[in-house]
Coordinates of C-alpha atoms in Angstrom, one line a residue:
Chain A
M1219 CA 37.7 -18.6 -6.5
S1220 CA 40.5 -16.6 -5.2
D1221 CA 40.2 -13.9 -2.2
A1222 CA 41.0 -11.2 -4.6
Y1223 CA 38.3 -12.2 -6.8
F1224 CA 35.8 -12.8 -4.0
L1225 CA 36.7 -9.1 -2.5
R1226 CA 36.0 -7.7 -5.9
Q1227 CA 32.7 -9.3 -6.1
L1228 CA 31.8 -8.1 -2.7
N1229 CA 32.9 -4.6 -3.5
L1230 CA 30.8 -4.7 -6.7
L1231 CA 27.8 -6.0 -4.9
L1232 CA 28.3 -3.2 -2.1
R1233 CA 28.4 -0.5 -4.9
F1234 CA 25.5 -2.0 -6.6
A1235 CA 23.3 -2.2 -3.6
S1236 CA 24.1 1.0 -2.2
A1237 CA 23.0 2.7 -5.4
V1238 CA 19.7 1.3 -4.5
V1239 CA 19.7 2.7 -1.0
P1240 CA 17.8 6.2 -1.0
A1241 CA 20.7 8.9 -1.1
Q1242 CA 20.2 10.6 2.3
E1243 CA 20.7 7.1 4.1
R1244 CA 23.2 5.8 1.5
A1245 CA 26.4 6.8 3.5
A1246 CA 25.5 5.5 6.8
W1247 CA 24.1 2.4 5.0
R1248 CA 27.4 1.8 3.3
Q1249 CA 29.5 2.6 6.4
E1250 CA 27.5 0.1 8.6
W1251 CA 27.9 -2.7 5.9
T1252 CA 31.6 -2.1 5.2
A1253 CA 32.1 -2.2 8.9
E1254 CA 30.2 -5.6 9.2
L1255 CA 32.1 -7.3 6.2
T1256 CA 35.3 -6.1 7.5
F1257 CA 34.8 -7.7 10.9
V1258 CA 33.4 -10.8 9.3
L1259 CA 36.2 -11.1 6.8
R1260 CA 38.6 -10.9 9.5
V1261 CA 37.1 -13.3 12.2
H1262 CA 34.7 -15.6 10.1
P1263 CA 35.7 -15.4 6.3
A1264 CA 33.4 -18.3 5.4
E1265 CA 30.3 -16.5 6.8
A1266 CA 31.2 -13.4 4.5
G1267 CA 29.1 -14.7 1.5
P1268 CA 26.0 -15.8 3.5
L1269 CA 26.4 -12.2 5.2
A1270 CA 26.7 -10.2 2.1
A1271 CA 23.7 -12.3 0.4
G1272 CA 21.5 -10.1 2.5
M1273 CA 22.9 -6.7 1.4
L1274 CA 20.8 -6.4 -1.7
Q1275 CA 17.6 -7.3 0.4
D1276 CA 18.6 -4.7 3.0
A1277 CA 19.1 -2.0 0.4
L1278 CA 15.6 -2.9 -1.2
W1279 CA 13.9 -2.8 1.9
L1280 CA 15.2 0.8 2.6
R1281 CA 14.2 2.0 -1.0
A1282 CA 10.5 0.2 -0.6
D1283 CA 10.2 2.0 3.1
H1284 CA 11.3 5.1 1.5
A1285 CA 8.8 4.9 -1.4
R1286 CA 6.0 3.9 1.4
R1287 CA 6.9 7.1 3.3
W1288 CA 6.7 9.2 0.3
C1289 CA 3.6 7.9 -0.6
V1290 CA 2.0 8.4 2.8
A1291 CA 3.3 11.8 3.0
T1292 CA 2.3 13.1 -0.6
A1293 CA -0.5 10.8 -2.1
D1294 CA -3.7 12.5 -1.9
H1295 CA -6.2 9.7 -1.6
R1296 CA -9.3 12.1 -2.2
S1297 CA -7.9 13.5 -5.5
P1298 CA -9.6 12.3 -8.8
S1299 CA -6.2 11.7 -10.2
T1300 CA -5.2 9.3 -7.4
C1301 CA -8.4 7.3 -8.3
L1302 CA -7.5 7.2 -11.9
I1303 CA -4.0 6.2 -11.1
A1304 CA -5.2 3.3 -8.8
L1305 CA -7.5 2.0 -11.6
S1306 CA -5.0 2.4 -14.2
T1307 CA -2.4 0.3 -12.2
L1308 CA -5.0 -2.1 -11.6
F1309 CA -5.7 -2.4 -15.4
V1310 CA -2.0 -2.7 -16.2
V1311 CA -1.2 -5.2 -13.7
T1312 CA -4.2 -7.4 -14.7
L1313 CA -3.4 -6.9 -18.2
A1314 CA 0.3 -8.0 -17.6
T1315 CA -1.0 -11.2 -15.8
S1316 CA -3.2 -12.1 -18.9
M1317 CA -0.3 -11.4 -21.2
L1318 CA 2.1 -13.5 -19.4
Q1319 CA -0.3 -16.7 -19.5
T1320 CA -0.1 -17.7 -23.2
R1321 CA -3.5 -19.4 -23.1
V1322 CA -5.2 -16.3 -22.1
R1323 CA -3.1 -14.2 -24.2
H1324 CA -4.1 -16.3 -27.2
A1325 CA -7.8 -16.4 -26.3
I1326 CA -8.1 -12.6 -26.0
F1327 CA -6.5 -11.9 -29.3
S1328 CA -8.5 -14.6 -31.1
Q1329 CA -11.8 -14.5 -33.0
W1330 CA -13.1 -16.2 -29.5
G1331 CA -11.7 -13.1 -27.5
Y1332 CA -13.5 -10.7 -30.0
G1333 CA -16.7 -12.6 -29.6
A1334 CA -16.4 -12.8 -25.7
F1335 CA -15.6 -9.1 -25.7
C1336 CA -18.8 -8.1 -27.7
C1337 CA -21.0 -10.6 -25.6
F1338 CA -19.5 -8.7 -22.4
L1339 CA -20.2 -5.4 -23.8
A1340 CA -23.9 -6.8 -24.5
M1341 CA -24.0 -7.9 -20.8
V1342 CA -23.1 -4.3 -19.8
V1343 CA -25.5 -2.7 -22.1
L1344 CA -28.1 -4.8 -20.3
S1345 CA -27.1 -4.2 -16.8
L1346 CA -26.7 -0.5 -17.5
P1347 CA -30.2 0.7 -17.2
S1348 CA -31.1 -1.1 -13.9
T1349 CA -27.5 0.3 -12.3
F1350 CA -28.4 3.6 -13.5
V1351 CA -32.0 3.4 -12.1
T1352 CA -30.9 2.2 -8.8
R1353 CA -27.7 4.1 -8.4
A1354 CA -27.9 7.3 -10.6
S1355 CA -30.5 9.4 -8.7
H1356 CA -28.0 12.3 -8.8
M1357 CA -24.5 12.4 -10.6
G1358 CA -23.5 15.9 -9.8
D1359 CA -26.4 17.7 -11.3
Y1360 CA -28.2 18.8 -8.0
E1361 CA -31.1 21.1 -7.6
A1362 CA -29.3 23.9 -6.2
F1363 CA -26.3 23.5 -8.2
S1364 CA -28.0 24.4 -11.5
C1365 CA -26.4 24.2 -14.8
Q1366 CA -26.0 27.9 -15.0
E1367 CA -23.8 27.8 -12.1
Q1368 CA -21.6 25.2 -13.0
S1369 CA -18.7 26.0 -15.2
G1370 CA -18.5 24.1 -18.5
R1371 CA -15.1 22.9 -17.4
A1372 CA -16.2 21.3 -14.4
R1373 CA -19.0 19.6 -16.1
T1374 CA -16.8 18.2 -18.8
T1375 CA -14.2 17.2 -16.2
R1376 CA -17.0 15.4 -14.1
W1377 CA -18.0 13.4 -17.4
L1378 CA -14.5 12.8 -18.6
F1379 CA -13.8 11.4 -15.1
L1380 CA -16.8 9.0 -14.8
V1381 CA -16.3 7.8 -18.5
S1382 CA -12.6 7.2 -17.7
K1383 CA -13.5 5.3 -14.4
M1384 CA -16.3 3.2 -16.4
V1385 CA -13.8 2.3 -19.3
L1386 CA -11.0 1.2 -16.8
T1387 CA -13.1 -0.8 -14.6
L1388 CA -15.0 -2.7 -17.2
L1389 CA -11.9 -3.5 -19.2
T1390 CA -10.4 -4.7 -15.9
S1391 CA -13.5 -6.8 -15.3
F1392 CA -13.6 -8.4 -18.6
L1393 CA -9.6 -9.6 -18.1
L1394 CA -10.4 -11.0 -15.0
S1395 CA -13.7 -12.7 -15.9
V1396 CA -11.7 -14.1 -19.1
E1397 CA -8.8 -15.1 -16.6
F1398 CA -11.0 -16.8 -14.2
T1399 CA -13.0 -18.7 -16.6
R1400 CA -10.2 -19.9 -18.9
P1401 CA -9.0 -22.9 -16.7
F1402 CA -12.5 -24.3 -16.9
V1403 CA -12.5 -24.7 -20.7
A1404 CA -10.6 -27.8 -20.4
Y1405 CA -13.4 -29.5 -18.5
L1406 CA -16.5 -27.5 -19.9
G1407 CA -15.5 -27.2 -23.5
V1408 CA -17.6 -24.6 -25.4
R1409 CA -20.0 -24.5 -22.7
A1410 CA -17.3 -22.5 -20.7
D1411 CA -18.3 -19.3 -23.1
W1412 CA -21.3 -19.3 -20.9
L1413 CA -19.0 -18.9 -17.6
V1414 CA -17.4 -15.9 -19.3
L1415 CA -20.6 -14.2 -19.7
I1416 CA -21.7 -15.1 -16.1
G1417 CA -18.5 -14.0 -14.9
G1418 CA -18.5 -10.8 -16.8
L1419 CA -22.0 -9.9 -15.6
A1420 CA -21.1 -10.8 -12.0
M1421 CA -18.1 -8.4 -12.3
N1422 CA -19.5 -5.6 -14.2
I1423 CA -22.6 -5.0 -12.1
P1424 CA -20.4 -4.4 -8.8
A1425 CA -17.8 -2.4 -10.7
L1426 CA -20.5 -0.1 -12.4
N1427 CA -22.1 0.0 -9.0
W1428 CA -18.9 1.3 -7.4
V1429 CA -18.2 3.8 -10.2
L1430 CA -21.6 5.6 -9.5
L1431 CA -21.3 5.6 -5.9
D1432 CA -17.9 6.8 -6.0
Q1433 CA -19.2 9.5 -8.6
K1434 CA -21.9 10.5 -6.3
S1435 CA -19.7 11.0 -3.2
R1436 CA -17.4 13.5 -4.8
C1437 CA -17.5 17.4 -5.1
P1438 CA -19.1 18.2 -8.5
E1439 CA -16.8 21.2 -8.5
C1440 CA -13.2 19.7 -8.1
M1441 CA -14.4 15.8 -8.1
R1442 CA -12.6 15.3 -4.7
S1443 CA -13.9 12.8 -2.4
L1444 CA -16.4 14.3 0.2
L1445 CA -15.5 13.7 3.7
S1446 CA -16.7 14.5 7.5
S1447 CA -20.0 12.7 6.9
A1448 CA -22.3 14.1 9.6
R1449 CA -25.9 12.5 10.2
I1450 CA -28.7 15.0 10.5
G1451 CA -31.8 14.8 12.5
P1452 CA -32.7 12.8 15.4
P1453 CA -31.7 9.0 15.3
S1454 CA -34.5 6.5 14.4
R1455 CA -36.6 9.1 12.8
S1456 CA -37.1 7.3 9.8
F1457 CA -37.5 3.7 11.1
L1458 CA -33.9 2.9 12.3
A1459 CA -32.1 5.5 10.1
W1460 CA -31.5 9.1 10.5
N1461 CA -33.0 11.8 8.3
G1462 CA -30.0 12.2 6.2
I1463 CA -26.2 12.6 5.9
E1464 CA -24.1 15.9 5.2
E1465 CA -20.9 15.8 3.7
T1466 CA -18.3 18.5 2.9
C1467 CA -15.7 19.4 0.3
D1468 CA -12.4 19.6 1.8
R1469 CA -11.5 22.4 -0.6
G1470 CA -14.6 24.5 0.6
H1471 CA -16.8 24.3 -2.5
G1472 CA -19.7 23.1 -0.7
L1473 CA -21.9 20.9 1.2
L1474 CA -23.9 17.7 0.1
H1475 CA -27.1 17.1 1.7
L1476 CA -28.2 13.5 1.1
P1477 CA -31.8 12.7 2.5
E1478 CA -32.3 9.1 3.8
W1479 CA -35.3 8.9 1.4
E1480 CA -37.5 11.4 -0.4
T1481 CA -39.8 12.7 2.8
S1482 CA -37.0 12.6 5.6
W1483 CA -35.5 15.8 4.7
F1484 CA -35.2 17.4 1.2
R1485 CA -36.8 15.4 -1.6
T1486 CA -33.5 14.9 -3.5
A1487 CA -29.8 15.3 -2.9
R1488 CA -28.9 18.8 -2.7
W1489 CA -25.7 20.7 -3.2
L1490 CA -25.2 23.8 -1.1
T1491 CA -22.4 25.9 -2.7
L1492 CA -20.3 27.8 -0.2
D1493 CA -19.0 31.3 -1.2
A1494 CA -15.8 32.6 -1.0
S1495 CA -16.2 33.8 2.6
W1496 CA -16.1 30.3 3.9
H1497 CA -12.7 29.3 2.0
E1498 CA -10.4 30.4 4.9
L1499 CA -11.8 27.8 7.1
F1500 CA -10.5 25.1 4.4
R1501 CA -7.1 24.1 3.0
P1502 CA -6.1 25.7 -0.2
Chain B
M1205 CA 1.2 -1.0 23.7
S1206 CA -1.1 -3.6 22.4
Q1207 CA -1.1 -2.0 19.2
T1208 CA 3.0 -2.5 19.1
S1209 CA 2.6 -6.1 20.1
T1210 CA 0.1 -7.2 17.5
R1211 CA 2.3 -5.6 14.7
L1212 CA 5.3 -7.5 15.9
S1213 CA 6.0 -10.6 13.9
H1214 CA 7.6 -13.7 15.4
T1215 CA 10.9 -13.0 13.5
A1216 CA 10.9 -9.3 14.8
A1217 CA 10.2 -10.4 18.3
L1218 CA 13.0 -12.9 18.1
I1219 CA 15.4 -10.3 16.8
L1220 CA 14.4 -7.8 19.8
K1221 CA 14.9 -10.6 22.2
A1222 CA 18.2 -11.2 21.0
L1223 CA 19.0 -7.6 21.2
N1224 CA 17.8 -7.5 24.9
S1225 CA 19.9 -10.4 25.5
G1226 CA 23.2 -8.5 24.6
Y1227 CA 23.5 -9.3 20.9
R1228 CA 24.3 -5.9 19.6
Y1229 CA 25.0 -5.7 15.9
G1230 CA 23.7 -7.7 12.7
F1231 CA 26.1 -10.4 12.3
D1232 CA 25.9 -11.2 16.2
I1233 CA 22.2 -11.5 15.8
M1234 CA 22.4 -13.7 12.7
E1235 CA 24.6 -16.1 14.7
A1236 CA 22.3 -16.0 17.7
T1237 CA 19.0 -16.6 15.9
G1238 CA 20.2 -18.6 12.9
L1239 CA 18.4 -16.1 10.7
P1240 CA 19.7 -15.2 7.1
S1241 CA 21.1 -11.4 6.8
G1242 CA 18.5 -10.7 4.4
T1243 CA 16.0 -11.0 7.3
V1244 CA 18.1 -9.5 10.0
Y1245 CA 19.3 -6.3 8.7
P1246 CA 15.7 -5.3 7.0
A1247 CA 14.1 -6.3 10.6
L1248 CA 16.6 -4.2 12.3
R1249 CA 15.8 -1.2 10.2
R1250 CA 12.1 -1.6 11.0
L1251 CA 12.7 -1.9 14.7
E1252 CA 14.7 1.4 14.4
R1253 CA 12.0 2.8 12.5
D1254 CA 9.2 1.9 15.1
A1255 CA 11.5 2.9 18.0
L1256 CA 11.8 -0.4 19.5
A1257 CA 15.5 -0.3 19.0
E1258 CA 18.0 2.4 18.7
G1259 CA 21.1 2.3 16.6
V1260 CA 24.3 4.0 17.9
W1261 CA 27.5 4.2 16.1
E1262 CA 30.8 2.9 18.0
K1263 CA 33.1 5.6 19.2
E1264 CA 36.0 6.2 16.4
Q1265 CA 38.7 5.6 18.9
T1266 CA 37.6 2.0 20.0
A1267 CA 37.3 1.1 16.2
E1268 CA 40.7 2.5 15.4
E1269 CA 42.4 0.6 18.4
E1270 CA 41.0 -2.6 16.7
D1271 CA 42.0 -1.2 13.2
R1272 CA 38.5 -1.3 11.5
P1273 CA 35.7 1.0 10.8
P1274 CA 33.3 2.0 13.5
R1275 CA 30.4 -0.2 13.7
R1276 CA 26.6 0.5 14.3
Y1277 CA 25.5 -1.2 17.6
Y1278 CA 21.7 -1.5 18.5
K1279 CA 20.0 -1.5 21.7
V1280 CA 16.5 -2.0 22.8
T1281 CA 14.6 1.1 23.8
R1282 CA 12.0 1.4 26.7
Q1283 CA 9.2 0.9 24.3
G1284 CA 11.1 -1.9 22.9
K1285 CA 11.4 -3.5 26.2
L1286 CA 7.6 -3.3 26.7
A1287 CA 7.1 -4.9 23.4
I1288 CA 9.3 -7.8 24.4
V1289 CA 7.0 -8.4 27.3
E1290 CA 4.0 -8.6 25.3
A1291 CA 5.9 -10.6 22.6
E1292 CA 7.0 -13.1 25.2
K1293 CA 3.0 -13.5 26.1
K1294 CA 2.2 -14.0 22.5
Y1295 CA 5.3 -16.4 21.6
P1296 CA 6.3 -18.0 25.0
L1297 CA 9.2 -20.3 23.4
I1298 CA 11.0 -17.3 21.9
A1299 CA 13.8 -17.3 24.5
Q1300 CA 14.4 -21.1 23.7
L1301 CA 15.1 -20.0 20.1
L1302 CA 18.3 -18.0 20.8
N1303 CA 21.5 -19.9 20.8
P1304 CA 22.7 -20.7 24.6
Q1305 CA 26.2 -19.3 23.5
E1306 CA 28.0 -16.7 25.5
V1307 CA 26.6 -13.4 25.2
H1308 CA 28.9 -10.9 23.3
R1309 CA 29.7 -7.7 25.2
P1310 CA 32.1 -6.0 22.9

């Protein structure tokens, strides 16, 4: 390999890697690497290759760090869209993982996969009543937040959000249950189908529980996660618990009052709507 | 301080120790520690981001005298020196991993 060819390759790599570096750091990064390579080519030419090998890694690290800082600065982890993006990403990653495994891909798109999905849905339908009874005491329809007060748009958004979360978590659960149980097919044969059912049930119950718990801890108006949980009442009033918990919407839509149980505070969860005079205390 | 030391990996501690021993730029640290460039340079960026090391451009005049572009030298900050003390407690053999060659002082 001639020196000229090697230098041309180095230059190409430097240009390619510098394109990866965020624009505001690019000039300094390029200058630093140019200086390093010039010195090494002059003093230890044999070391230029190993040195240049880390150029792209360095550029990728800067790009990843830039993306991380951007996420920290701009991501709003309380917003419903962030929740849906996270769930969609999880679903896409799980789907991609499944599609990359030939056995799992064939299984999902076969008659067996269709049957397994139907059985999984049956398990969901079976588990739904118990999950709703234990978790769905209030799903945004609060006593003081009557249907007349809610805008139709807010109600539609709330239900759309709930359904989207359910669909995404259930589909991810199904894919995960198939992925986890497929390796056992070789040992268990047809009996492995039962594992898919059990795995599906074991995954869809916590998934649905999370969906409902998350829905309950959101503002019914804007669907953002509530914050500033404050315990209400003296400690150990209700056995070892407090009387209840108060949570706030950070956009100033209202306060959620959650009793520890029916007799400790209000009978059921209550939403206290804050009028416009409170809004200056909250961020827009 | 303890928070900084818990976040400092063995590799980062080794690079910080090398900087503190007088090795001042990426290639120098590669030679001193035996670590590849793909590890050393991102680690230097991370140390700089966490304010444990500080990068300074060489004076143009010095570089011109040697007929080369100015280089970026790194030095340990006060916070970095405290982190080294903590890291030496956590990784007692870290000093022995540096090559016992003469320290470069450009």
